[in-house]
Amino acid sequence: RYFLVGSNPAETKYRVLKIDRTEPKDLVVIDDKHVYTQQEVRELLGRLDLGNRTKMGQKGSSGLSRAVSAFGIVGFVRFLEGYYIVLITKRRKMADIGGHAIYKIEDTNMIYIPNDSVRVSHPDEARYLRIFQNVDLSSNFYFSYSYDLSHSLQYNLTVLRMPLETLKSETTQTRQESFDIFEDEGLSTQGGSGVFGICSKPYEKYVWNGKLLEAVRTAIHRDWLLYIIHGFCGQSKLLIYGRPIYVTLIARRSSKFAGTRFLKRGSNCEGDVANEVETEQILYDASVMSFSAGSYSSYVQVRGSVPLYWSQDISTMMPKPPITLDQADPYAHVAALHFDQMLQRFGSPIIILNLVKEREKRKHERILSEELVAAVTYLNQFLPPEHAIIYIPWDMAKYTKSKLCNVLDRLNVIAESVVKKTGFFVNRPDSYCSILRPDEKWNELGGCVVSTGRLQTGVLRTNCVDCLDRTNTAQFMVGKCALAYQLYSLGLIDKPNLQFDTDAVRLFEELYEDHGDTLSLQYGGSQLVHRVKTYRKIAPWTQHSKDIMQTLSRYYSNAFSDADRQDSINLFLGVFKPAEGKPHLWELPTDFYLHHKNTLSLSQTRQSYTYWWTTGVLQHLPLPFDEVTCAENRRKLTVKKFHKYEEEIDIHNEFFRPYELSSFDETFCLAMTNSTRDFMPKNVGIDPSPFTVRKPDETGKSVLGNKNNREEAVLQRKTAASAPPPPSEEAVSSSSEDDSGTDKEDEGAVSQRSTPVKVTDTGDNTKITENVVQSTKDVYGVNLSDIPSEVDLTIYARFVQLGQSQHKQDKGSQQFCSKHPLDKVINLIPISSFSQDNIYEVQPPRVDWKSIEIFHAHIQAGRGNMQPLGKDDFLMYREYIRNRYM
């Protein structure tokens, strides 16, 4: 058997899973449904160790050995032989939301469960295993033990504010279904000291290991289930005069109809579109952690392929394969299913920003625009006018080529109108100053205003053909506009407006570019080709050659490696399940039938052509149906009562971890990207505000020619977070060249703008010090006087007198010290001639002969002269090993 012993972070509570290894093809997992203390677990493992020893005489050999230490279970998977268990063996903290840590998976381990004695080997097992492991779990997969990453912050905090009466009625139901018969004992006697905890079901669309956990979901306690998301997670610290504001960006990639660029286009028969990513920006004041007392704000937007039946044939080996519409859909069936999902999750209005080309010599992208307009027009006929889908077409490529138009100014106008319609989420009511001096733009803001703050109703859905470069820039502009409103709502700026070239926007732009690069690598096989700097037309000339390399990299990936990646994703997500007698995954000519269920079986229920939305959605609009308090949504919640001092709900212990030895160098909140350290000019002494517009040469990264070690570490962390799964050694080397190219791009940008500081790589120390060392007037705002005053000189002379330690002993004070209870250990002797502010010298305490003997033995051991061990030493060591490891 395998025994999985899981604990809470403080290692005070444990659960045990037993996995049977005698079944060749079935998975038998037994949860004993009991919470153990540390002592009970040691005793249990000790008994198992004794019981599993082969002979009583072999006391030295252990009957129980540790196979692996892990941070969580990804899931269980089976191909043609027995089951494997996938474990997380390395993790790294990437973000913190209200004291809840979000981790990135750094490494995993797959362990085959059945014993070799019962293993039935299959010749194709190794190939399936290799295909499965081609999905690199160490590349942009994230999890959290206590925060639901599959839902938005608005959903998670709205659920927390459910009426108490509802929760009390729910606890009576869940207590009967409770796993542990000992869980609730002690709560009834505590009187009114209990608090309610809510656990919601994850949103399946954004969970990537749902199929891997399917086999054990009903058999084991929910604490074992760890749901992972795929996409991006980044966090930076915005310091506003020392006040820490955390800016977090979370991107959730859909696990439905997932795949690579040319192999997954449009939508499947269930309304799930390709390259669908939900991006959420979260802003909160990190000086207060708890969700109930802190200030939190979020804004959500979505990207995804055009919801139609369309594809591109890559067999022609063209850079831009022709777009073909695969099926006629006069009643917009798949578009209706897609927008129905969005109405349930986000409410209304749904705003479509379509960035594809409108005018072309040869009809290419315009095919999609025409079909999408027809579908939206058809669906809007049956919706109430106030909840109609808003369609905004804007040919971004045409505006980019025009010298008269500024792309980002036009996008800013669109962003303002979008944010005004949807609003954003904030968990506190409007501040008194904004009520007293209301801003014109603030009064026009949409969304839903409630007693506890504001809710975002509706969402912006942005698309181009690939949903990569143009989409990322458009999303950045909308996010920048929403960020200004979020900062204003938390009382941090006086007007909801942010300008380019401020520290705050530079920090936000870097987050969005990391986000865009990561998503582009996952779907397209290369980093972004066109960035925000490209559309601002301030990108350096070196960027053009880099763009060409990224285009070639994308083309190579699409032509040669996408098919293998698609097979891996299909196997990992359980879209294809290997079975005896069925064709193998690599034998299938296409995966079309796997993703379109209606090709294999006809649906018994046909959706209405006119009433295309789910029952109940329309009556709650503009609020999203998923966040409304109703019987259907309550069934998705699990409510449990805790004692208010229980460790499981103690945010202080979870965040500060007093039971661990912490190193400041490794503490996440100190190592994360910081607006003051990484973006603010080093010579600033007048205005440290992150909302002040800087000159192009005044960034924190360009004043010094070379980044310091900490900035290099931050850069390494970011490139690691956005790196693709390494297929070969050549690919690894090319990615490192890309990273160095990013540094060169920054330096090129500096030199092109004719900055006064000459940036060189030759290590010219004199030139650097000239620019770094400033006068005291520049740095502190005051000049040091030439000659100190008499009072200052007297104070300094007194300080020197104290330091000279004249060893004048006062017998009276010695007698006083002798009465001190610590006299036998420490002897304090006054050594200053000043009686009022005395300092003491300390005589070392006397050491007994046994301690001296131990110390001498320690010194001899260090030199290699070991003393023979006695019987007592062996017994003591054996007892230590048993208590520590068994």
Tab-separated table of C-alpha atoms in Angstrom, residues 333 337 602-608:
chain	number	residue	atom	x	y	z
A	333	HIS	CA	-26.815	28.373	-32.444
A	337	LEU	CA	-24.782	29.064	-26.364
A	602	LEU	CA	-27.778	13.578	-31.424
A	603	SER	CA	-28.920	15.722	-28.507
A	604	GLN	CA	-32.347	14.823	-27.128
A	605	THR	CA	-33.206	18.434	-26.215
A	606	ARG	CA	-33.081	21.122	-28.881
A	607	GLN	CA	-32.489	24.700	-27.825
A	608	SER	CA	-35.114	27.283	-28.747
